[in-house]
Coordinates of C-alpha atoms and ligand atoms in Angstrom, one line a residue:
M1 CA 5.8 12.1 -19.3
I2 CA 3.7 8.9 -19.6
D3 CA 0.4 9.9 -21.1
G4 CA -2.4 9.9 -18.5
V5 CA -0.2 11.2 -15.7
V6 CA -1.4 14.6 -14.2
P7 CA 1.7 16.8 -13.6
F8 CA 2.1 19.2 -10.8
P9 CA 1.4 22.8 -11.9
P10 CA 4.7 24.6 -12.8
E11 CA 4.5 27.2 -10.0
F12 CA 4.1 24.4 -7.4
A13 CA 6.9 22.4 -8.9
A14 CA 9.1 25.5 -8.8
R15 CA 8.3 26.1 -5.2
Y16 CA 9.1 22.5 -4.2
R17 CA 12.4 22.7 -6.0
A18 CA 13.3 26.0 -4.5
R19 CA 12.6 24.6 -1.0
G20 CA 14.9 21.7 -1.7
Y21 CA 12.1 19.1 -1.4
W22 CA 12.5 17.9 -5.0
R23 CA 16.1 17.3 -5.9
D24 CA 15.5 16.3 -9.6
R25 CA 17.3 13.1 -9.1
P26 CA 15.6 9.8 -10.1
L27 CA 15.1 7.3 -7.3
R28 CA 17.9 5.2 -8.8
A29 CA 20.5 8.0 -8.4
E30 CA 19.5 8.6 -4.8
F31 CA 19.9 4.9 -4.1
D32 CA 23.2 4.6 -6.0
D33 CA 24.5 7.0 -3.4
V34 CA 23.0 4.9 -0.6
F35 CA 24.4 1.7 -2.0
H36 CA 27.9 3.2 -2.1
T37 CA 27.8 5.0 1.2
Y38 CA 26.8 1.9 3.2
A39 CA 28.3 -0.7 0.9
D40 CA 29.4 -3.2 3.6
R41 CA 26.5 -2.8 5.9
I42 CA 23.6 -5.3 5.9
A43 CA 20.7 -3.9 4.0
V44 CA 18.2 -6.7 3.8
V45 CA 17.6 -9.9 5.8
D46 CA 15.6 -12.6 4.2
G47 CA 15.5 -15.9 6.1
P48 CA 19.1 -17.0 6.6
E49 CA 20.4 -14.5 4.0
Q50 CA 22.0 -11.2 5.1
I51 CA 22.4 -9.0 2.0
T52 CA 24.8 -6.1 2.1
Y53 CA 24.1 -2.8 0.3
R54 CA 26.9 -3.7 -2.2
Q55 CA 25.2 -7.0 -2.9
L56 CA 21.8 -5.4 -3.3
D57 CA 23.4 -3.0 -5.7
E58 CA 25.2 -5.7 -7.7
R59 CA 22.3 -8.1 -7.8
S60 CA 19.8 -5.5 -8.9
T61 CA 22.1 -4.2 -11.6
H62 CA 22.7 -7.8 -12.8
L63 CA 18.9 -8.4 -12.9
A64 CA 18.3 -5.1 -14.7
R65 CA 20.8 -6.1 -17.4
N66 CA 19.1 -9.4 -17.9
L67 CA 15.7 -7.6 -18.0
V68 CA 17.1 -5.4 -20.8
D69 CA 18.1 -8.6 -22.6
L70 CA 14.6 -9.8 -22.3
G71 CA 13.4 -6.6 -24.0
L72 CA 12.3 -4.4 -21.1
R73 CA 12.9 -0.7 -21.7
A74 CA 12.7 2.6 -19.9
G75 CA 9.1 3.7 -19.4
D76 CA 7.8 0.1 -19.6
R77 CA 5.3 -0.8 -16.9
V78 CA 5.7 -4.0 -14.9
V79 CA 3.0 -5.3 -12.6
V80 CA 4.6 -6.7 -9.5
Q81 CA 2.9 -9.0 -7.1
L82 CA 5.5 -10.7 -4.9
P83 CA 5.7 -11.8 -1.3
N84 CA 8.1 -10.0 1.1
T85 CA 11.3 -11.6 -0.1
A86 CA 14.7 -10.3 -1.3
I87 CA 13.6 -11.0 -4.8
F88 CA 11.1 -8.2 -4.5
V89 CA 13.8 -5.8 -3.4
Y90 CA 16.2 -6.8 -6.2
L91 CA 13.4 -6.4 -8.8
Y92 CA 12.2 -3.1 -7.4
F93 CA 15.7 -1.6 -7.7
A94 CA 16.4 -3.4 -11.0
L95 CA 13.3 -1.8 -12.5
Q96 CA 14.4 1.6 -11.2
K97 CA 17.9 1.1 -12.7
L98 CA 16.5 0.5 -16.2
G99 CA 13.9 3.2 -15.9
A100 CA 10.9 0.8 -16.0
V101 CA 8.0 1.5 -13.7
P102 CA 6.7 -1.0 -11.1
V103 CA 2.9 -1.2 -10.8
L104 CA 2.4 -2.6 -7.3
A105 CA -0.4 -5.0 -6.7
L106 CA -0.9 -7.2 -3.7
P107 CA -0.3 -11.0 -3.4
S108 CA -4.0 -11.4 -2.6
H109 CA -5.1 -9.9 -5.9
R110 CA -6.4 -12.3 -8.6
Y111 CA -7.2 -12.2 -12.2
R112 CA -9.7 -9.3 -12.0
E113 CA -7.4 -6.9 -10.3
I114 CA -4.3 -7.9 -12.1
A115 CA -6.0 -7.8 -15.5
H116 CA -7.2 -4.3 -14.7
C117 CA -3.7 -3.1 -13.7
V118 CA -2.2 -4.6 -16.9
S119 CA -4.7 -3.1 -19.2
L120 CA -4.8 0.3 -17.5
T121 CA -1.1 0.7 -17.6
D122 CA -0.4 -1.2 -20.8
A123 CA 2.0 -3.3 -18.9
V124 CA 4.5 -5.5 -20.7
A125 CA 5.4 -7.8 -17.9
C126 CA 4.1 -9.3 -14.6
A127 CA 6.2 -10.5 -11.8
V128 CA 4.4 -13.1 -9.8
P129 CA 5.1 -16.0 -7.4
A130 CA 4.9 -19.4 -8.9
R131 CA 2.3 -20.8 -6.7
H132 CA 0.2 -20.1 -3.7
R133 CA -1.0 -23.0 -1.6
S134 CA -3.4 -22.5 1.3
S135 CA -6.3 -24.4 2.8
R136 CA -8.6 -21.5 1.8
D137 CA -7.3 -20.9 -1.7
G138 CA -6.3 -24.4 -2.7
D139 CA -3.4 -24.4 -5.1
F140 CA -3.3 -21.2 -7.2
S141 CA -1.0 -20.8 -10.2
F142 CA 0.0 -17.2 -10.8
P143 CA 1.8 -17.9 -14.1
D144 CA -1.5 -19.5 -15.5
M145 CA -3.3 -16.3 -14.5
V146 CA -0.7 -14.2 -16.3
R147 CA -1.0 -16.4 -19.4
R148 CA -4.7 -16.0 -19.5
I149 CA -4.5 -12.2 -19.1
G150 CA -2.0 -12.1 -22.0
K151 CA -4.3 -14.2 -24.1
D152 CA -7.5 -12.4 -23.2
Q153 CA -5.9 -9.0 -23.8
E154 CA -3.9 -10.1 -26.9
R155 CA -0.7 -9.0 -25.3
Q156 CA 2.8 -10.5 -25.4
L157 CA 3.2 -10.4 -21.6
L158 CA 6.5 -11.4 -20.1
G159 CA 6.1 -13.5 -16.9
L160 CA 8.8 -13.0 -14.2
V161 CA 8.3 -15.9 -11.8
Q162 CA 9.6 -16.2 -8.3
G163 CA 10.0 -19.6 -6.6
S164 CA 9.3 -21.8 -9.5
D165 CA 10.2 -25.5 -9.5
D166 CA 8.7 -26.2 -12.9
P167 CA 10.3 -25.5 -16.2
L168 CA 9.0 -22.3 -17.7
D169 CA 8.3 -21.5 -21.4
D170 CA 10.1 -18.7 -23.2
R171 CA 7.7 -16.0 -22.2
F172 CA 8.1 -17.0 -18.5
V173 CA 11.4 -16.6 -16.8
A174 CA 12.5 -17.6 -13.2
L175 CA 13.7 -14.5 -11.4
E176 CA 16.2 -16.6 -9.5
E177 CA 17.7 -17.8 -12.7
L178 CA 18.0 -14.2 -13.9
L179 CA 20.1 -13.4 -10.9
L180 CA 22.6 -16.0 -12.0
R181 CA 22.4 -15.9 -15.9
K182 CA 25.2 -13.9 -17.5
P183 CA 23.7 -10.8 -19.1
D184 CA 24.7 -9.5 -22.6
A185 CA 23.5 -5.9 -22.0
P186 CA 26.4 -3.9 -20.6
E187 CA 26.1 -1.9 -17.4
E188 CA 26.5 1.3 -19.6
A189 CA 23.2 0.4 -21.2
L190 CA 21.5 1.2 -17.9
A191 CA 23.6 4.3 -17.2
S192 CA 22.7 5.8 -20.6
V193 CA 19.0 5.7 -20.0
E194 CA 17.6 9.1 -19.2
I195 CA 14.9 9.3 -16.5
D196 CA 12.8 12.4 -16.0
P197 CA 12.4 12.8 -12.2
D198 CA 8.9 14.1 -12.8
D199 CA 7.9 10.8 -14.3
P200 CA 6.3 8.1 -12.1
A201 CA 8.9 6.0 -10.3
V202 CA 6.1 3.7 -9.2
F203 CA 2.3 3.2 -9.5
L204 CA 0.5 2.4 -6.3
L205 CA -3.0 1.0 -6.1
S206 CA -5.6 3.2 -4.4
G207 CA -7.7 1.8 -1.6
G208 CA -10.4 3.4 -3.6
T209 CA -14.1 4.0 -3.4
T210 CA -15.0 3.5 -7.1
G211 CA -16.2 0.6 -9.2
V212 CA -12.7 -0.1 -10.5
P213 CA -9.4 0.4 -8.6
K214 CA -7.5 3.6 -9.4
L215 CA -3.8 3.9 -9.8
I216 CA -1.6 6.5 -8.2
P217 CA 1.5 7.7 -10.0
R218 CA 4.3 8.7 -7.6
S219 CA 7.0 10.6 -9.2
H220 CA 10.7 10.1 -8.5
N221 CA 10.9 13.6 -7.0
D222 CA 7.9 13.1 -4.7
Y223 CA 8.5 9.5 -3.7
V224 CA 12.1 10.0 -2.6
F225 CA 11.0 13.1 -0.7
N226 CA 8.2 11.1 0.9
S227 CA 10.6 8.5 2.4
R228 CA 13.3 11.1 3.3
L229 CA 10.9 13.1 5.3
A230 CA 9.1 10.1 6.8
V231 CA 12.3 8.6 8.2
S232 CA 13.2 12.0 9.7
V233 CA 10.3 11.8 12.1
C234 CA 10.8 8.2 13.1
D235 CA 14.0 8.2 15.2
V236 CA 16.0 5.8 12.9
S237 CA 19.7 5.4 13.1
P238 CA 22.0 3.2 11.0
D239 CA 22.1 0.5 13.6
D240 CA 18.4 0.1 13.6
A241 CA 16.4 -2.7 12.1
L242 CA 12.9 -2.6 10.7
L243 CA 10.7 -5.7 10.5
L244 CA 8.4 -5.8 7.5
A245 CA 5.5 -8.3 7.8
L246 CA 2.8 -6.2 6.0
P247 CA 2.8 -6.7 2.2
I248 CA 5.7 -4.7 0.9
E249 CA 3.7 -3.5 -2.1
H250 CA 1.7 -1.2 0.3
N251 CA 2.9 2.4 0.5
L252 CA 3.5 2.2 4.3
P253 CA 6.0 -0.7 4.3
L254 CA 7.6 0.4 1.1
A255 CA 8.1 4.0 1.7
C256 CA 6.7 5.5 4.9
P257 CA 9.6 5.3 6.0
G258 CA 9.6 1.5 5.2
L259 CA 12.1 -0.1 3.0
Q260 CA 13.1 3.1 1.2
G261 CA 13.4 5.2 4.3
F262 CA 15.4 2.7 6.3
L263 CA 17.8 2.1 3.4
L264 CA 18.2 5.9 3.1
R265 CA 19.6 5.8 6.6
G266 CA 21.9 2.8 6.1
A267 CA 19.8 0.7 8.4
R268 CA 18.6 -3.0 8.1
V269 CA 15.3 -4.3 6.8
V270 CA 14.2 -7.7 8.0
L271 CA 11.6 -9.3 5.7
S272 CA 8.9 -11.7 6.8
T273 CA 6.5 -13.6 4.6
S274 CA 4.6 -14.5 7.8
T275 CA 2.5 -12.5 10.2
R276 CA 2.1 -15.3 12.7
P277 CA 3.1 -14.1 16.2
A278 CA 5.6 -16.9 16.8
D279 CA 7.4 -16.1 13.5
V280 CA 7.4 -12.4 14.1
F281 CA 8.6 -12.6 17.7
D282 CA 11.4 -15.0 16.6
L283 CA 12.6 -12.5 14.0
V284 CA 12.5 -9.6 16.5
E285 CA 14.6 -11.6 18.9
R286 CA 17.1 -13.0 16.4
H287 CA 17.7 -9.7 14.6
R288 CA 17.3 -7.3 17.5
V289 CA 14.6 -5.5 15.6
T290 CA 14.0 -1.9 16.7
H291 CA 11.0 -0.8 14.6
I292 CA 7.9 -2.5 13.2
H293 CA 5.3 -1.2 10.8
L294 CA 1.9 -2.6 11.5
V295 CA -1.9 -2.1 11.3
P296 CA -3.9 -2.3 14.6
S297 CA -5.4 -5.8 13.7
L298 CA -1.9 -7.3 13.6
L299 CA -0.9 -5.7 16.9
I300 CA -4.0 -7.0 18.5
R301 CA -3.2 -10.5 17.3
W302 CA 0.4 -10.4 18.4
L303 CA -0.5 -9.0 21.9
A304 CA -3.1 -11.7 22.4
D305 CA -0.6 -14.5 21.7
P306 CA 0.4 -16.4 24.8
G307 CA 4.0 -16.8 23.4
I308 CA 4.7 -13.0 23.8
G309 CA 6.1 -13.5 27.3
S310 CA 8.6 -16.1 26.3
H311 CA 10.5 -14.0 23.8
D312 CA 13.0 -11.2 24.3
L313 CA 11.4 -8.3 22.6
S314 CA 13.4 -5.7 24.5
S315 CA 15.1 -4.4 21.3
L316 CA 11.8 -2.9 20.1
R317 CA 11.7 0.9 20.3
V318 CA 8.9 2.0 17.9
L319 CA 5.7 0.3 16.9
Q320 CA 4.4 2.3 14.0
S321 CA 0.7 1.9 13.5
G322 CA -1.3 3.2 10.6
G323 CA -4.0 2.4 8.1
Q324 CA -6.7 2.4 10.7
R325 CA -7.5 4.0 14.0
L326 CA -5.6 2.5 16.8
Q327 CA -7.9 1.7 19.8
P328 CA -6.6 3.3 23.1
E329 CA -6.9 0.0 25.0
V330 CA -4.6 -1.7 22.4
R331 CA -2.1 1.0 22.8
E332 CA -2.2 0.5 26.6
R333 CA -1.8 -3.3 26.3
A334 CA 1.2 -2.7 24.0
G335 CA 2.7 -0.5 26.6
R336 CA 2.3 -3.2 29.3
L337 CA 3.5 -6.1 27.2
I338 CA 6.3 -4.4 25.2
P339 CA 7.4 -1.7 27.7
T340 CA 10.6 -0.8 25.7
A341 CA 8.6 0.4 22.7
V342 CA 6.4 3.4 22.1
V343 CA 3.5 3.2 19.7
Q344 CA 3.8 5.9 17.1
E345 CA 0.5 6.4 15.2
N346 CA 0.6 7.6 11.7
F347 CA -2.1 8.5 9.3
G348 CA -1.2 8.0 5.7
M349 CA -2.5 7.2 2.3
A350 CA -1.0 5.9 -0.9
E351 CA -2.2 9.1 -2.5
G352 CA 0.5 11.0 -0.6
L353 CA -0.1 13.0 2.6
L354 CA 1.5 11.5 5.7
M355 CA 0.8 12.6 9.3
F356 CA 2.9 11.2 12.2
V357 CA 2.6 11.6 15.9
R358 CA 6.1 13.0 16.9
L359 CA 7.9 10.9 19.4
D360 CA 8.4 13.9 21.7
D361 CA 4.7 14.9 21.6
P362 CA 3.2 15.0 25.1
D363 CA 1.7 11.7 26.3
D364 CA -1.9 12.9 25.9
V365 CA -1.3 14.2 22.4
R366 CA 0.3 10.9 21.4
R367 CA -2.7 9.0 22.8
E368 CA -5.4 11.1 21.3
T369 CA -4.2 12.1 17.8
C370 CA -3.0 10.6 14.7
G371 CA -0.3 13.1 14.3
R372 CA 0.3 16.1 12.0
P373 CA 1.7 16.5 8.5
I374 CA 5.4 15.8 8.0
C375 CA 6.1 18.7 5.6
P376 CA 5.5 22.4 6.3
D377 CA 4.2 22.7 2.7
D378 CA 1.5 20.1 3.1
E379 CA -1.5 22.4 2.7
V380 CA -4.2 20.7 4.8
R381 CA -7.8 22.0 5.1
L382 CA -10.8 20.7 6.8
V383 CA -14.0 21.6 4.9
D384 CA -17.7 21.3 5.1
D385 CA -20.0 19.9 2.4
D386 CA -19.9 23.2 0.6
G387 CA -16.1 23.3 0.5
R388 CA -15.8 26.0 3.2
D389 CA -13.2 25.7 5.9
V390 CA -14.7 24.6 9.2
P391 CA -13.8 26.6 12.4
P392 CA -10.8 25.1 14.4
G393 CA -11.9 22.2 16.5
E394 CA -14.9 21.2 14.3
V395 CA -15.1 18.2 12.1
G396 CA -14.5 18.6 8.4
E397 CA -13.4 16.6 5.4
L398 CA -9.6 16.5 5.0
C399 CA -8.4 17.9 1.8
V400 CA -4.7 18.3 0.9
R401 CA -2.2 19.4 -1.7
G402 CA 1.5 19.3 -1.2
P403 CA 4.9 18.2 -2.6
Y404 CA 4.2 14.5 -2.4
T405 CA 0.4 14.3 -2.9
L406 CA -0.9 13.3 -6.3
R407 CA -2.6 15.8 -8.6
G408 CA -4.7 13.2 -10.4
Y409 CA -5.2 9.4 -10.6
F410 CA -3.7 7.8 -13.7
R411 CA -5.9 7.8 -16.8
A412 CA -9.0 8.7 -14.8
P413 CA -10.0 12.3 -16.0
E414 CA -13.7 11.9 -15.1
H415 CA -13.0 10.7 -11.6
N416 CA -10.4 13.3 -11.1
T417 CA -12.9 16.1 -11.5
K418 CA -14.7 14.7 -8.5
A419 CA -11.7 13.7 -6.4
F420 CA -9.9 17.1 -6.7
T421 CA -10.9 20.7 -6.2
P422 CA -10.3 23.0 -9.2
D423 CA -7.3 24.4 -7.3
G424 CA -5.7 21.0 -6.9
Y425 CA -6.7 19.8 -3.4
Y426 CA -7.2 16.1 -3.1
L427 CA -10.5 15.3 -1.3
T428 CA -9.6 12.4 0.9
G429 CA -13.1 11.5 2.1
D430 CA -11.6 11.3 5.7
L431 CA -13.3 13.3 8.5
M432 CA -11.0 15.0 10.9
R433 CA -10.8 17.6 13.6
L434 CA -7.9 19.8 14.6
H435 CA -6.7 19.1 18.1
P436 CA -5.6 22.1 20.2
S437 CA -2.0 20.8 20.0
G438 CA -1.9 21.3 16.3
N439 CA -2.2 17.6 15.6
Y440 CA -5.3 16.0 14.0
V441 CA -7.9 13.5 15.2
V442 CA -9.6 11.1 12.9
E443 CA -13.4 11.3 13.3
G444 CA -14.7 9.0 10.6
R445 CA -15.0 9.2 6.9
K446 CA -17.4 10.2 4.1
K447 CA -16.0 7.8 1.6
D448 CA -17.8 4.6 0.8
L449 CA -15.4 1.9 1.7
I450 CA -14.8 -0.9 4.2
N451 CA -11.5 -0.7 6.2
R452 CA -10.8 -4.4 6.9
G453 CA -7.7 -4.6 9.0
G454 CA -6.2 -1.6 7.1
E455 CA -7.1 -3.2 3.7
K456 CA -9.6 -1.0 1.9
I457 CA -12.5 -2.5 0.0
S458 CA -14.6 -0.3 -2.3
A459 CA -18.2 -0.9 -1.5
E460 CA -19.2 0.1 -5.0
E461 CA -16.9 -2.4 -6.6
V462 CA -18.4 -5.3 -4.7
E463 CA -22.0 -4.0 -5.0
N464 CA -21.6 -3.9 -8.8
L465 CA -20.6 -7.6 -8.8
I466 CA -23.4 -8.7 -6.4
L467 CA -26.0 -6.9 -8.6
A468 CA -25.1 -9.3 -11.4
H469 CA -26.6 -12.1 -9.3
P470 CA -29.9 -13.2 -10.8
D471 CA -31.6 -13.3 -7.4
V472 CA -30.5 -9.9 -6.2
A473 CA -32.8 -6.9 -6.8
N474 CA -30.7 -4.4 -4.8
V475 CA -27.6 -4.4 -2.6
A476 CA -25.6 -2.1 -0.3
C477 CA -22.3 -3.1 1.3
V478 CA -21.6 -1.6 4.7
P479 CA -18.9 -1.9 7.4
V480 CA -19.8 -3.6 10.6
P481 CA -17.5 -3.1 13.6
D482 CA -15.1 -5.9 14.5
E483 CA -12.9 -6.1 17.5
V484 CA -9.8 -7.3 15.7
L485 CA -10.1 -6.1 12.1
G486 CA -11.8 -2.8 13.0
E487 CA -14.5 -3.5 10.3
R488 CA -15.9 -6.3 8.2
M489 CA -18.2 -6.1 5.2
C490 CA -21.9 -6.9 5.5
A491 CA -23.9 -7.2 2.3
C492 CA -27.4 -5.9 2.7
V493 CA -29.5 -7.5 0.0
V494 CA -33.0 -7.1 -1.3
L495 CA -33.9 -10.4 -3.0
R496 CA -36.2 -10.9 -5.9
P497 CA -39.5 -12.4 -4.9
G498 CA -39.5 -16.1 -4.2
T499 CA -35.7 -16.5 -4.2
E500 CA -33.2 -17.4 -1.4
L501 CA -29.5 -16.8 -1.0
E502 CA -26.9 -17.9 1.5
L503 CA -23.6 -16.2 2.3
G504 CA -21.5 -19.1 1.0
E505 CA -23.4 -19.2 -2.2
L506 CA -22.9 -15.4 -2.7
C507 CA -19.2 -15.8 -2.0
D508 CA -18.9 -18.5 -4.6
F509 CA -20.7 -16.3 -7.1
L510 CA -18.3 -13.5 -6.4
L511 CA -15.2 -15.7 -6.5
A512 CA -16.2 -16.6 -10.1
F513 CA -15.3 -13.0 -10.9
E514 CA -11.8 -13.9 -9.7
I515 CA -11.4 -11.1 -7.1
A516 CA -9.1 -10.9 -4.1
K517 CA -10.6 -12.9 -1.2
H518 CA -10.4 -10.0 1.3
K519 CA -13.2 -8.4 -0.8
L520 CA -15.8 -11.1 0.1
P521 CA -18.6 -10.1 2.4
E522 CA -18.5 -11.8 5.7
R523 CA -22.1 -11.2 6.7
L524 CA -25.3 -11.2 4.7
E525 CA -28.5 -9.5 5.8
F526 CA -31.8 -9.3 4.0
F527 CA -34.1 -6.3 3.6
D528 CA -37.5 -5.8 2.0
E529 CA -36.2 -2.5 0.8
L530 CA -33.1 -0.4 1.5
P531 CA -33.6 2.7 3.7
L532 CA -33.3 6.0 1.9
S533 CA -31.8 9.3 3.0
P534 CA -33.8 12.5 2.7
I535 CA -32.2 13.1 -0.8
G536 CA -33.3 9.7 -2.0
K537 CA -30.0 7.9 -1.8
V538 CA -29.5 4.6 0.0
S539 CA -28.7 5.6 3.6
K540 CA -25.8 3.5 4.6
K541 CA -25.8 5.1 8.0
D542 CA -29.2 3.7 8.7
L543 CA -28.2 0.3 7.3
V544 CA -25.1 0.2 9.6
A545 CA -27.3 1.1 12.6
S546 CA -29.8 -1.6 11.7
V547 CA -27.3 -4.4 11.2
T548 CA -25.3 -3.6 14.2
E549 CA -28.3 -3.2 16.5
G550 CA -30.1 -6.2 15.1
Ligands
LIG1 P1 -4.3 3.4 2.0 O1 -4.0 4.3 0.9 O2 -4.7 2.1 1.7 O3 -3.1 3.5 3.0 O4 -5.5 4.0 2.8 C1 -5.5 5.4 3.3 C2 -6.7 5.6 4.2 O5 -6.6 4.8 5.4 C3 -6.9 7.0 4.7 O6 -7.5 7.8 3.7 C4 -7.7 6.7 5.9 O7 -9.1 6.5 5.6 C5 -7.2 5.4 6.5 N1 -6.2 5.6 7.5 C6 -4.9 5.6 7.4 N2 -4.3 5.8 8.6 C7 -5.2 5.9 9.5 C8 -5.2 6.1 10.9 N3 -4.1 6.3 11.6 N4 -6.4 6.2 11.5 C9 -7.6 6.1 10.8 N5 -7.6 5.9 9.5 C10 -6.5 5.8 8.8

């Protein structure tokens, strides 16, 4: 086992095996079966390309052999930060085939986040797009970022680059070229690699509440089970098609049921690098898409688009919404504008536990709740501040352990003592109530983060950076409600005497730390001093009330 991974206690592992949840087969073995069973069916659609399961298998094997030639070995960690294209899918399965472990970052992450992932996991390679061009970001070179990380950390980082037009040096290889290059490593070199199914198949990035982002190891056993079970509650048949417009490195689009779950069923996955309504509607119409994974802010944007009426969206059956609470009026609007589809709310987290509303739940239960756990062995408790179970119907903090919920963040022993109870329950920081139906209702959260359109921002991480500003004496970052994104971040700042600060200036200051842009505050408010709670901590509740009323 990779050092720093917290294993499941043996008695729990034995139970999960005995119940058939864990099959002791690495992810690649499960997908070998899938690739053979559905060989001639379409697995992935990327622009004009329709890729069969056989092609996906062959191309990922080919890529894996070339990666072995480049020196990648079983157990190596590779930070992956790619857009929703077939290259991501080839690479994901190629890494599985050679026993390497993808560390999934987001396309919006920049030097600070990626450097952290590299150093925490001792990564040997980074897979990045060549460039990113946007009016907001200008022209950003990911390979340059990887070069700097390698230099700053004195590592020989291999760069795997997608979509490069420029010639690359010998530590930087175009992924497209690796799909064509004749490999030396024989296929048997892959087959002979032993993979322990209790080892991580993937590292996911936690939404997190701490100063530095945490990594979540998901084992082969738990992650395959996660997708197998998720797809079983989502009414998916082999003729269905899932549209993925959310970044595929997120747990939901990758595995809940996402890419993995739909492939396990022999269905199609249509990839989109765009979330623009016109592009999405066009793909739905063209590929007769049946399922979409989304966050409420995307649904709101799509439903508000005047083009919605001029597309045939009648193939849609399930709009799966997660990451954030779905407002009832958005659900109703969806019902009016896309009458063939039901909205299926799910409550999930990269740490593991998944709740889904079942499609045959009564209407009122589907409207009011975020679902219930997908596995009978998900041990869910709602507890008060002293860790005691609250009576049914009362609000408590959700804590959970189960066959696909982590037992510890990677290489974070100190944080783990706070994030887990001594008997292994993960304290989610979410506040919930048990609904009489047996489903759960989200009532808020205790954890200190901003949920911006489903993307989680740790308040502490941003506060630490703002505190480095010479004019700032104190700061607290809080969520303020937003009609579309659910929440945006407001920085509440106490300035040093005689100084001034503007939002734009503060954002420029933060950008100098090279953080992802979604972490920038969108509002700045000044205070003479920050309100304190009775125990002397900054009262974020009072701050939220004051900035939303003011
Ligand atoms: P992530 O790991 O980024 O998916 O974030 C997980 C967190 O998102 C959960 O702990 C919740 O705080 C929040 N979340 C996920 N799904 C929902 C939902 N349906 N309603 C409200 N909050 C949600």
